[in-house]
Coordinates of C-alpha atoms in Angstrom, one line a residue:
X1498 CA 98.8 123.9 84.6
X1499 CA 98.6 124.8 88.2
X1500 CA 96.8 127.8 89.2
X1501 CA 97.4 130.0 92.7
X1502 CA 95.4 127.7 94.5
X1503 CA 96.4 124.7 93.6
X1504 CA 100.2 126.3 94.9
X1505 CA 98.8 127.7 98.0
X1506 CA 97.1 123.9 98.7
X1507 CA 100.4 122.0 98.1
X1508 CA 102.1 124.5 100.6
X1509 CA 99.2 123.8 103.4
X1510 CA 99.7 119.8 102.7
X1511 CA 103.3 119.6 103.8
X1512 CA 103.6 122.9 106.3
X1513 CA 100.1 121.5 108.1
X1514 CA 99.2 117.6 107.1
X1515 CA 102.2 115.9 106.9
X1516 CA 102.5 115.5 103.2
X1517 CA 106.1 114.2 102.0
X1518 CA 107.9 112.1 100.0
X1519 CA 108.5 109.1 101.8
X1520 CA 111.5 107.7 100.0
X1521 CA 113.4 108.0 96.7
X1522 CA 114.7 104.3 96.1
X1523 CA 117.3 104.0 93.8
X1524 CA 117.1 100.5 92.0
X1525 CA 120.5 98.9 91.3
X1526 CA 121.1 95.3 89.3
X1527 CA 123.8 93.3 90.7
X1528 CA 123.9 90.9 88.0
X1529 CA 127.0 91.7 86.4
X1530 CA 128.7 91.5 90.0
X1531 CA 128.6 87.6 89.7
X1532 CA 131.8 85.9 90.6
X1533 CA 132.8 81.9 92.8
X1534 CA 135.2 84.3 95.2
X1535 CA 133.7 85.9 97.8
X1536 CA 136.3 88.1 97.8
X1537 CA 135.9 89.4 94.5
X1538 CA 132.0 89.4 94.6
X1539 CA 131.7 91.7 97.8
X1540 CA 134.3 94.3 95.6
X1541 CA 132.0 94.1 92.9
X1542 CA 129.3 94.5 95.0
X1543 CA 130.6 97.6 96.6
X1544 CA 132.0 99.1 93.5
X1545 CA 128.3 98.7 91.8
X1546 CA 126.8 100.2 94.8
X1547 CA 128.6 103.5 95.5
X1548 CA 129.2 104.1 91.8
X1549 CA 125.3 104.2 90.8
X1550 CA 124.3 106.3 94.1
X1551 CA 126.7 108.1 94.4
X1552 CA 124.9 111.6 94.0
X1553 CA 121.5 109.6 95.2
X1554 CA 121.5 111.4 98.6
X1555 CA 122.7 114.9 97.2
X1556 CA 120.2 115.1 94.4
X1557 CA 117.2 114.2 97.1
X1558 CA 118.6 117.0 99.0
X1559 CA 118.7 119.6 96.1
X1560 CA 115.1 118.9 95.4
X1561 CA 114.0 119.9 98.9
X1562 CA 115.5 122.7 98.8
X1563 CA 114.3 124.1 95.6
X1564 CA 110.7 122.6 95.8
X1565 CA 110.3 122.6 99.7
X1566 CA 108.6 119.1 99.4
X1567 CA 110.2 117.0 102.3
X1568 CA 111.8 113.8 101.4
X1569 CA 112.3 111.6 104.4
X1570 CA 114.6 108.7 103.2
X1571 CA 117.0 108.5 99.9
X1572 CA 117.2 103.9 99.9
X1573 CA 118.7 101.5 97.5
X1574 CA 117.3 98.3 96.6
X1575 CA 119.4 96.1 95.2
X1576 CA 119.0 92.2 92.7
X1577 CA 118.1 89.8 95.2
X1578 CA 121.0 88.6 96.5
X1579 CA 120.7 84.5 96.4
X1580 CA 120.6 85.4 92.1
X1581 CA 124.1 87.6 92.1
X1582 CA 125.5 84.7 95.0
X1583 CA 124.6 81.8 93.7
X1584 CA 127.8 80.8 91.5
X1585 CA 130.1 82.3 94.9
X1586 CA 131.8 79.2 96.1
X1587 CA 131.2 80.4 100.2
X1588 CA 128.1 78.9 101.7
X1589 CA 128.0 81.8 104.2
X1590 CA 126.4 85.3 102.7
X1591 CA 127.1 87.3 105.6
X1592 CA 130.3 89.1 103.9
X1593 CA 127.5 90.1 101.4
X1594 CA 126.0 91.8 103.8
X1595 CA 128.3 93.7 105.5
X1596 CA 129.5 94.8 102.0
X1597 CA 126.1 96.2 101.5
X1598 CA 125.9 97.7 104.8
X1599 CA 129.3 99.4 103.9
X1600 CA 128.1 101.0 100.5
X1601 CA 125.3 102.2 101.8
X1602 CA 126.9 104.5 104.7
X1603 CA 129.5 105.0 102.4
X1604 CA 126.9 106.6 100.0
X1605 CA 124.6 108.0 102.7
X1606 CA 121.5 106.2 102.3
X1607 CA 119.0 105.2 105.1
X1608 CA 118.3 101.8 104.3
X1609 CA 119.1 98.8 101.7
X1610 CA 117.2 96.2 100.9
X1611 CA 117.5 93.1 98.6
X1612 CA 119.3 90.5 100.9
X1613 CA 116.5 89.1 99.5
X1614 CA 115.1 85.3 98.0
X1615 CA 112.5 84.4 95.8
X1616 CA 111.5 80.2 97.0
X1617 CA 107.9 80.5 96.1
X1618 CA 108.6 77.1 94.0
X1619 CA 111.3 75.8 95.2
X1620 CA 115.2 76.4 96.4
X1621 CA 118.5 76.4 94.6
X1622 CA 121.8 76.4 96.2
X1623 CA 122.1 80.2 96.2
X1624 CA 118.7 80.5 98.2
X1625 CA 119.5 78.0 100.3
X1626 CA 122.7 79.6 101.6
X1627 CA 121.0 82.9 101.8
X1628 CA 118.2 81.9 104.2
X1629 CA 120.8 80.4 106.6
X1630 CA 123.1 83.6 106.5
X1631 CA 119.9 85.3 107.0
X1632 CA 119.9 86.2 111.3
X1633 CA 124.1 87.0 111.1
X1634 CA 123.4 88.9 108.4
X1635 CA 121.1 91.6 109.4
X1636 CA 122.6 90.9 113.2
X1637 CA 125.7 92.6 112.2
X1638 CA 124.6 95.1 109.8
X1639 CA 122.8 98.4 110.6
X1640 CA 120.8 99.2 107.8
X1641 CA 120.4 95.8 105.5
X1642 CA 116.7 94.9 104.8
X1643 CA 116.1 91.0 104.3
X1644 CA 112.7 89.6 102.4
X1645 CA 111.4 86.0 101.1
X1646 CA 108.7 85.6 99.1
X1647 CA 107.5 82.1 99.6
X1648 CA 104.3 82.4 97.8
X1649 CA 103.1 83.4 94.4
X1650 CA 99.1 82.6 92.6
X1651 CA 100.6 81.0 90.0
X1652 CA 103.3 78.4 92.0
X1653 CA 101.1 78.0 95.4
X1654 CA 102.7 78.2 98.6
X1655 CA 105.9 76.8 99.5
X1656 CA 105.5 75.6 103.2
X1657 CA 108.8 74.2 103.4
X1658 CA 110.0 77.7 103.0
X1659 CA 107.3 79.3 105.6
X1660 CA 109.3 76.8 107.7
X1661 CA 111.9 77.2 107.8
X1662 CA 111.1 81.3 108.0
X1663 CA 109.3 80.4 111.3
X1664 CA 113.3 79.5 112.9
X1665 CA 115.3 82.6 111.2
X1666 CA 112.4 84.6 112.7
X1667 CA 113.1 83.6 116.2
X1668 CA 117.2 83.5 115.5
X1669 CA 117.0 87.0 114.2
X1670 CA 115.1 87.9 117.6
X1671 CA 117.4 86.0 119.4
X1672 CA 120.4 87.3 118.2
X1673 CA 119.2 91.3 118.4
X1674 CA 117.6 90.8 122.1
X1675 CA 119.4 93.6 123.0
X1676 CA 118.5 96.0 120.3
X1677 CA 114.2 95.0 120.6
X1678 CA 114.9 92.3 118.3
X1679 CA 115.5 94.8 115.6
X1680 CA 116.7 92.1 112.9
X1681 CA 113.0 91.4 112.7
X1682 CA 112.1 94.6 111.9
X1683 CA 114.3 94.1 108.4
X1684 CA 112.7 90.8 107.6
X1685 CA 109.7 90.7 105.5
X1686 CA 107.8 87.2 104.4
X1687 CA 106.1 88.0 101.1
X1688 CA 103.6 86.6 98.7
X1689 CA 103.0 87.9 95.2
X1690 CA 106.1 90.1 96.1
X1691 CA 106.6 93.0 93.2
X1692 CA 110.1 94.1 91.6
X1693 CA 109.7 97.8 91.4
X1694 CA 108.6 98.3 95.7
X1695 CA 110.2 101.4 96.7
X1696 CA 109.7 101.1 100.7
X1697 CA 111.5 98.7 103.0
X1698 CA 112.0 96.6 104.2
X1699 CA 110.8 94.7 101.8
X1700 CA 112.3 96.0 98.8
X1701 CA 114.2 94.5 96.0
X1702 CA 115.3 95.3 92.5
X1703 CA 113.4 92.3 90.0
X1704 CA 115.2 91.0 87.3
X1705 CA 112.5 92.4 84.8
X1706 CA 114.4 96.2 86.1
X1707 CA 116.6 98.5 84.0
X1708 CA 120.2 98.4 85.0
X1709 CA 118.8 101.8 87.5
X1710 CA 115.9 102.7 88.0
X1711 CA 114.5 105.6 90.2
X1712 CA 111.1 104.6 92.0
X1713 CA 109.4 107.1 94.4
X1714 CA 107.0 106.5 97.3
X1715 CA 104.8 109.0 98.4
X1716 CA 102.7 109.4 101.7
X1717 CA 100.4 111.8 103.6
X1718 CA 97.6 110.0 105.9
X1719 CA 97.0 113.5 107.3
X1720 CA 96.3 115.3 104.1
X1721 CA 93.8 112.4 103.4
X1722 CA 92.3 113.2 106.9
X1723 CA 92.3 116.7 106.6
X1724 CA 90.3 116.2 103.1
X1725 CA 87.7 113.8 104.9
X1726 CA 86.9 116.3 107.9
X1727 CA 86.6 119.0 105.1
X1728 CA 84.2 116.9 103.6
X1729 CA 81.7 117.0 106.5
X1730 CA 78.5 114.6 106.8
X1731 CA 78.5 113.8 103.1
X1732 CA 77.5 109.8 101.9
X1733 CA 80.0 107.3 101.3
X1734 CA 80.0 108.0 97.3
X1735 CA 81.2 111.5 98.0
X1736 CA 83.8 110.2 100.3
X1737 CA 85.1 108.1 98.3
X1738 CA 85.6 111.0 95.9
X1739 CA 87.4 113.3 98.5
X1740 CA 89.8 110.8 98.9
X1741 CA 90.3 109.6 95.4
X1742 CA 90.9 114.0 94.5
X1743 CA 93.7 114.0 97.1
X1744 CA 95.5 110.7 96.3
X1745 CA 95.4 112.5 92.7
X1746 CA 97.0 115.6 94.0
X1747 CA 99.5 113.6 96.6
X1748 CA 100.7 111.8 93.3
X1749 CA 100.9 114.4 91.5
X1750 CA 103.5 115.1 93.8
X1751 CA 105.8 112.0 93.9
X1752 CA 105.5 112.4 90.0
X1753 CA 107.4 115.6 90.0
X1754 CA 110.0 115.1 92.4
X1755 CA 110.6 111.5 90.4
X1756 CA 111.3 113.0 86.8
X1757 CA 113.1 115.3 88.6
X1758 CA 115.8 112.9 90.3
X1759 CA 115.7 110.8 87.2
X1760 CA 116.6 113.6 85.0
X1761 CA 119.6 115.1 87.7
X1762 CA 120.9 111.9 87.7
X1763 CA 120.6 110.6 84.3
X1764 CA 118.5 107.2 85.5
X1765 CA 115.5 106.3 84.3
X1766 CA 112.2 107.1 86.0
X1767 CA 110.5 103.8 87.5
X1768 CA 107.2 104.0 89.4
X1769 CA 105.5 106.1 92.5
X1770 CA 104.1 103.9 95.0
X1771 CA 101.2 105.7 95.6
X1772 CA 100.9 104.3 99.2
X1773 CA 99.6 106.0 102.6
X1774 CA 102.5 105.0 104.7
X1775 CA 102.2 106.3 108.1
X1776 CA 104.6 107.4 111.2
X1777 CA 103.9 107.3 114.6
X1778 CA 103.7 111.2 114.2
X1779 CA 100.3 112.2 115.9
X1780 CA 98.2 113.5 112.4
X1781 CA 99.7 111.1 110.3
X1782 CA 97.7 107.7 111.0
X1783 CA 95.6 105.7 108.6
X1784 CA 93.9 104.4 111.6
X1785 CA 92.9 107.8 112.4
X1786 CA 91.4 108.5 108.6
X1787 CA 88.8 105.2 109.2
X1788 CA 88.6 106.7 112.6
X1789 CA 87.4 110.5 110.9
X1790 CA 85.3 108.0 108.3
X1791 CA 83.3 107.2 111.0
X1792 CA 84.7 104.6 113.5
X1793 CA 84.9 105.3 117.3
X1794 CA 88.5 103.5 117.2
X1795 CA 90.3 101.3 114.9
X1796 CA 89.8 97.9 115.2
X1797 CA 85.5 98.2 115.8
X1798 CA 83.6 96.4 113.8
X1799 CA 83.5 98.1 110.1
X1800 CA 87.1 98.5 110.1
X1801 CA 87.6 95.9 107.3
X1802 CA 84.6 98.3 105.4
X1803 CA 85.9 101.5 105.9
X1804 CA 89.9 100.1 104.8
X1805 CA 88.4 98.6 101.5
X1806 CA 86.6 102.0 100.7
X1807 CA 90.1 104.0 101.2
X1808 CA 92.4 101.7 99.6
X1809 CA 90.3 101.4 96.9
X1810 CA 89.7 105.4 96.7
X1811 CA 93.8 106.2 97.1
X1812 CA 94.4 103.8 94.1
X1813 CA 91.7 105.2 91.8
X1814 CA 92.9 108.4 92.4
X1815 CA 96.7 107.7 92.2
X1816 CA 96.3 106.2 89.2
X1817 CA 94.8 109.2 87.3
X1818 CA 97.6 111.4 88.5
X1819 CA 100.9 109.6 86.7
X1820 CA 101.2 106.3 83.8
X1821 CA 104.1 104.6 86.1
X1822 CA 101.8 103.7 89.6
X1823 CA 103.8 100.9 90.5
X1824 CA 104.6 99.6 94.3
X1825 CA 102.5 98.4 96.5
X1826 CA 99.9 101.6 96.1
X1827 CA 97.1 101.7 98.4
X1828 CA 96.4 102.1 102.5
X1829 CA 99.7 100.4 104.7
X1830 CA 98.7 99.4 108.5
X1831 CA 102.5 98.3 110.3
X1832 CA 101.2 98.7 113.9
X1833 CA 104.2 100.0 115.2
X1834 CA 104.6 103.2 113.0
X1835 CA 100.9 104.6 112.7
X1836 CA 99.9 106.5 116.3
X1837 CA 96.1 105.3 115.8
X1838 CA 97.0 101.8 115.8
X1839 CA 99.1 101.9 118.5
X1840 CA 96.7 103.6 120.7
X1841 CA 94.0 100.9 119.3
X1842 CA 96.5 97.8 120.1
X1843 CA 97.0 99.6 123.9
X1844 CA 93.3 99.2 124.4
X1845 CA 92.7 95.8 123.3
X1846 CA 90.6 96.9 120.2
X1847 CA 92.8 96.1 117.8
X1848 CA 93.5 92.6 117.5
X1849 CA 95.8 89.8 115.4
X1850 CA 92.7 88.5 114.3
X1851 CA 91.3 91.8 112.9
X1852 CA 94.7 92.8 111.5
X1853 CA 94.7 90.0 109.3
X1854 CA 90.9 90.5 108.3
X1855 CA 92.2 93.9 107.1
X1856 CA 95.4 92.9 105.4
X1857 CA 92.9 91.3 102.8
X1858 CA 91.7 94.6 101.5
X1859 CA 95.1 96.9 102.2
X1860 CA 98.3 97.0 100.5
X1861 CA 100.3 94.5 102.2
X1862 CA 99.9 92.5 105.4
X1863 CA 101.0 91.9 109.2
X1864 CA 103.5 94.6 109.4
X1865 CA 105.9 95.4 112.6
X1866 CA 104.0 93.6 115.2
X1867 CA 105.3 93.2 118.3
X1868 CA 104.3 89.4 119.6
X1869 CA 105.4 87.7 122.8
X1870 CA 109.1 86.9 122.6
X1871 CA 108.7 83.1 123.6
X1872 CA 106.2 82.4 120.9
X1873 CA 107.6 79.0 119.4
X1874 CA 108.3 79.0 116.2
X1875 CA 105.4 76.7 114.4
X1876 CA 103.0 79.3 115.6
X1877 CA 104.8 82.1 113.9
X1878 CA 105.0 80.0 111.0
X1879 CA 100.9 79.8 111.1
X1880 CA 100.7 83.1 111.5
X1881 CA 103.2 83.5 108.1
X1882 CA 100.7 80.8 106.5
X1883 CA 97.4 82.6 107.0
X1884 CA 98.4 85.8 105.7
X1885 CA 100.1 84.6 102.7
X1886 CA 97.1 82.2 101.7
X1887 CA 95.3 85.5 101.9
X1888 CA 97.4 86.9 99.3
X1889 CA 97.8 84.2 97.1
X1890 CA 93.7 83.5 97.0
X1891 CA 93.5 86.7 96.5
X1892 CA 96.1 87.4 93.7
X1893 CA 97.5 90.5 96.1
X1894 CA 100.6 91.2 97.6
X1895 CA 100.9 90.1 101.1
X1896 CA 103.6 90.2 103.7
X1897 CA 104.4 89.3 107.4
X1898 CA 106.8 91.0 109.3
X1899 CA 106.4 90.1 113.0
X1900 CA 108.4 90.9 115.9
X1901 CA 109.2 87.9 118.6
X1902 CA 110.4 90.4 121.1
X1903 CA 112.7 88.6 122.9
X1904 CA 112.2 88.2 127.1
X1905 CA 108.7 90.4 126.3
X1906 CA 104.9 89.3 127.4
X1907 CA 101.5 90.7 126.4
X1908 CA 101.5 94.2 127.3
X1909 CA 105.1 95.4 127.3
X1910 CA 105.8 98.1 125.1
X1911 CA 109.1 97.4 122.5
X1912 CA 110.6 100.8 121.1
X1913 CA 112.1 100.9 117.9
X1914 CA 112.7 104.6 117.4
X1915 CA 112.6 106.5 114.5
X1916 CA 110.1 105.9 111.8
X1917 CA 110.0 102.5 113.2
X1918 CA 108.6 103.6 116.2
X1919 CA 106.7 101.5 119.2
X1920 CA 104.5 99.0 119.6
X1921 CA 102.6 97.0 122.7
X1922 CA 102.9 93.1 122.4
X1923 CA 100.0 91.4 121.1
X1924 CA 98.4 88.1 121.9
X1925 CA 98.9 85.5 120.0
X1926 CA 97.2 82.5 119.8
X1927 CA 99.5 79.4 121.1
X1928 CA 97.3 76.4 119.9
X1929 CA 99.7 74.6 118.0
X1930 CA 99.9 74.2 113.7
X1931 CA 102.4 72.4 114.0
X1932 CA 101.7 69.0 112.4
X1933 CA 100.1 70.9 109.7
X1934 CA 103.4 73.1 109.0
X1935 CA 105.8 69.5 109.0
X1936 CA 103.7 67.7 106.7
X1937 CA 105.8 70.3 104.1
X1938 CA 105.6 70.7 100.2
X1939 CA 104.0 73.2 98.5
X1940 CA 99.9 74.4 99.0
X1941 CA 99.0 73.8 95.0
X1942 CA 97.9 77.3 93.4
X1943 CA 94.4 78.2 93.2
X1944 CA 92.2 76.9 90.4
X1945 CA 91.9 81.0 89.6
X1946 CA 95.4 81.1 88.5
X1947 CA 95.2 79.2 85.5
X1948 CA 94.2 82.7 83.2
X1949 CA 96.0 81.6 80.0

């Protein structure tokens, strides 16, 4: 039961910290949309869409209004589309798309995701075709999120698939050059990707999924903060457990205003995704929780240390507070949208190199970095087969989602706006992997996945 203080606490969080709800994702099965007409698939499509949210947006708004806890972004993810496509006679998805990108608006959402592919073993037809429509697509959409996941423990890596992702990359950057490149910014490379992730742009609805589901993602990197500065000169033990009592109490949260918005709208309750996901708000950085742990900037030696000790801490705690943690869950470091980092990355402290040495103890991987715009396309690939060798070694999820800012060099700045924010372009390395990338097939699993 919650007492005074525990009222007057949850008040400070979101008038002082930043605590909100990051997203309510509504997920949506397209299975039964299946037809060979494109015609008749997009109808579906759109029909299934703005049927199941259409109160989505309205309900998020009622419960901010009777709870005052912000909720930043009402999102649908739906089947990944090269599944519901892959009997449609048209080789070209991009009518998919735009039908998405219709329903969406139509319903009021901020962003949709599942233009989406699973290749970690291989390609059908349907995949195939969906990776090609891929830079069209999210060129002439507004608010379609793309994702691949080309990896999993258990199949190994499918390098034929990181490369072709290396080209769509640089098309997608190509085609948006006068937007930043912004169809990067909706295009996620995964390994070990999970069906019930509520945050884009990675997002898709699995086929393991109810019909509709409700999945909530919660946030506050400055309540975390705030917490650790409370905390004083204590040891690391005791920090650990400041963090893992406020993850508890931020979940707590996301657990309310989920069984609320399942209940209103008669959809069953999925999972919070427990993760700190950060703006480029200034008080609402992960990179500025390490820096309060005890770093002089993000990116200093003991970065890596003080990222395992929080990610861990949020996840212990998270997973106390509600049965359904699902998500990613943990610590999120996308460059562009976290104020710390993006100081870090201005002062040359924060590097590609150390970003991925930190993706191996976070919650997902490279995320919106800005790189030069004429890296070629086996490098990107290399950078794409690094991280997701991390994940899959490490039985984690793991993601790239790089931005080739086209006609940029080191040290331009590339705005995004919004949540997305900004980001300086970082170095990259331009020795070339590229005979290792065309020898193709698939990297075998690790011996470590054989658990049966």
């Amino acid at each position: 039961m919650l007492n005074t203080g525990d009222i007057l606490e949850t008040i400070k969080m979101i008038e002082e910290e930043h605590l909100d709800i990051r997203t309510i994702t509504m997920g949506i099965s397209l299975m039964d949309c299946a037809a060979d007409n494109m015609e008749v698939l997009c109808a579906r499509i759109y029909d299934k869409i703005t049927r199941s949210a259409e109160k989505l947006v309205r309900t998020g708004e009622e419960i901010e209004h009777e709870y005052g806890i912000p909720i930043i972004n009402k999102r649908i993810s739906v089947t990944p589309i090269a599944m519901v496509a892959g009997s449609c006679r048209a080789s070209d998805y991009t009518p998919i798309a735009l039908a998405m990108d219709r329903a969406a608006k139509t319903v009021g959402v901020n962003f949709i995701g599942g233009f989406s592919a699973l290749v970690h073993k291989g390609f059908t037809g349907g995949d195939e075709n969906l990776l090609r429509s891929i830079p069209e697509a999210l060129a002439s959409t507004d608010i379609v999120c793309s994702s691949v996941n080309v990896a999993t423990t258990r199949a190994g890596i499918n390098m034929d698939a990181i490369a072709q992702m290396g080209d769509i990359i640089k098309q997608c950057a190509y085609l948006t050059r006068d937007n930043s490149s912004m169809a990067c910014a909706k295009l996620v490379v995964f390994a070990n990707a999970v069906e019930d992730n509520p945050f884009m742009a990675g997002a898709f609805h699995g086929v393991g999924e109810p019909d509709c589901v409700i999945n909530v993602g919660v946030s506050g990197p400055g309540v975390v903060r705030s917490a650790i500065a409370r905390a004083g000169d204590c040891n690391l033990s005791q920090l650990a457990e400041t963090v893992k009592r406020t993850a508890f109490k931020i979940t707590r949260v996301g657990q309310l205003v989920a069984t609320e918005a399942s209940q209103r709208l008669g959809v069953p309750f999925g999972i919070v995704d427990l993760s700190l996901a950060p703006t480029p708000a200034i008080g609402d950085s992960v990179a500025h929780i390490l820096e309060e742990m005890g770093l002089e900037q993000c990116g200093a030696h003991g970065t890596t240390a003080t990222l395992a000790l929080l990610n861990d801490a949020v996840k212990k705690g998270g997973v106390m507070a509600s049965s359904h943690v699902g998500g990613l869950s943990g610590a999120f470091i996308p460059v562009s949208e976290d104020a710390g980092m993006i100081d870090a990355a201005r002062a040359g402290i924060l590097r590609l190199d150390k970003l991925e040495a930190m993706t191996a103890v976070c919650s997902v991987g490279l995320d919106m970095i800005a790189i030069p715009g004429d890296t070629p396309a086996d490098v990107i690939c290399g950078i794409i087969a690094d991280e997701i060798s991390i994940g899959v070694v490490n039985n984690k999820t793991t993601a790239v989602r790089v931005i080739p800012a086209f006609g940029c060099k080191v040290g331009d700045e590339v705005e995004f706006g919004g949540l997305l924010g900004s980001a300086p372009v970082m170095e990259v390395c331009t020795k070339s992997p590229g005979k290792f990338i065309s020898r193709g097939g698939r990297i075998p699993a690790p011996i470590h996945s054989l658990r049966n």
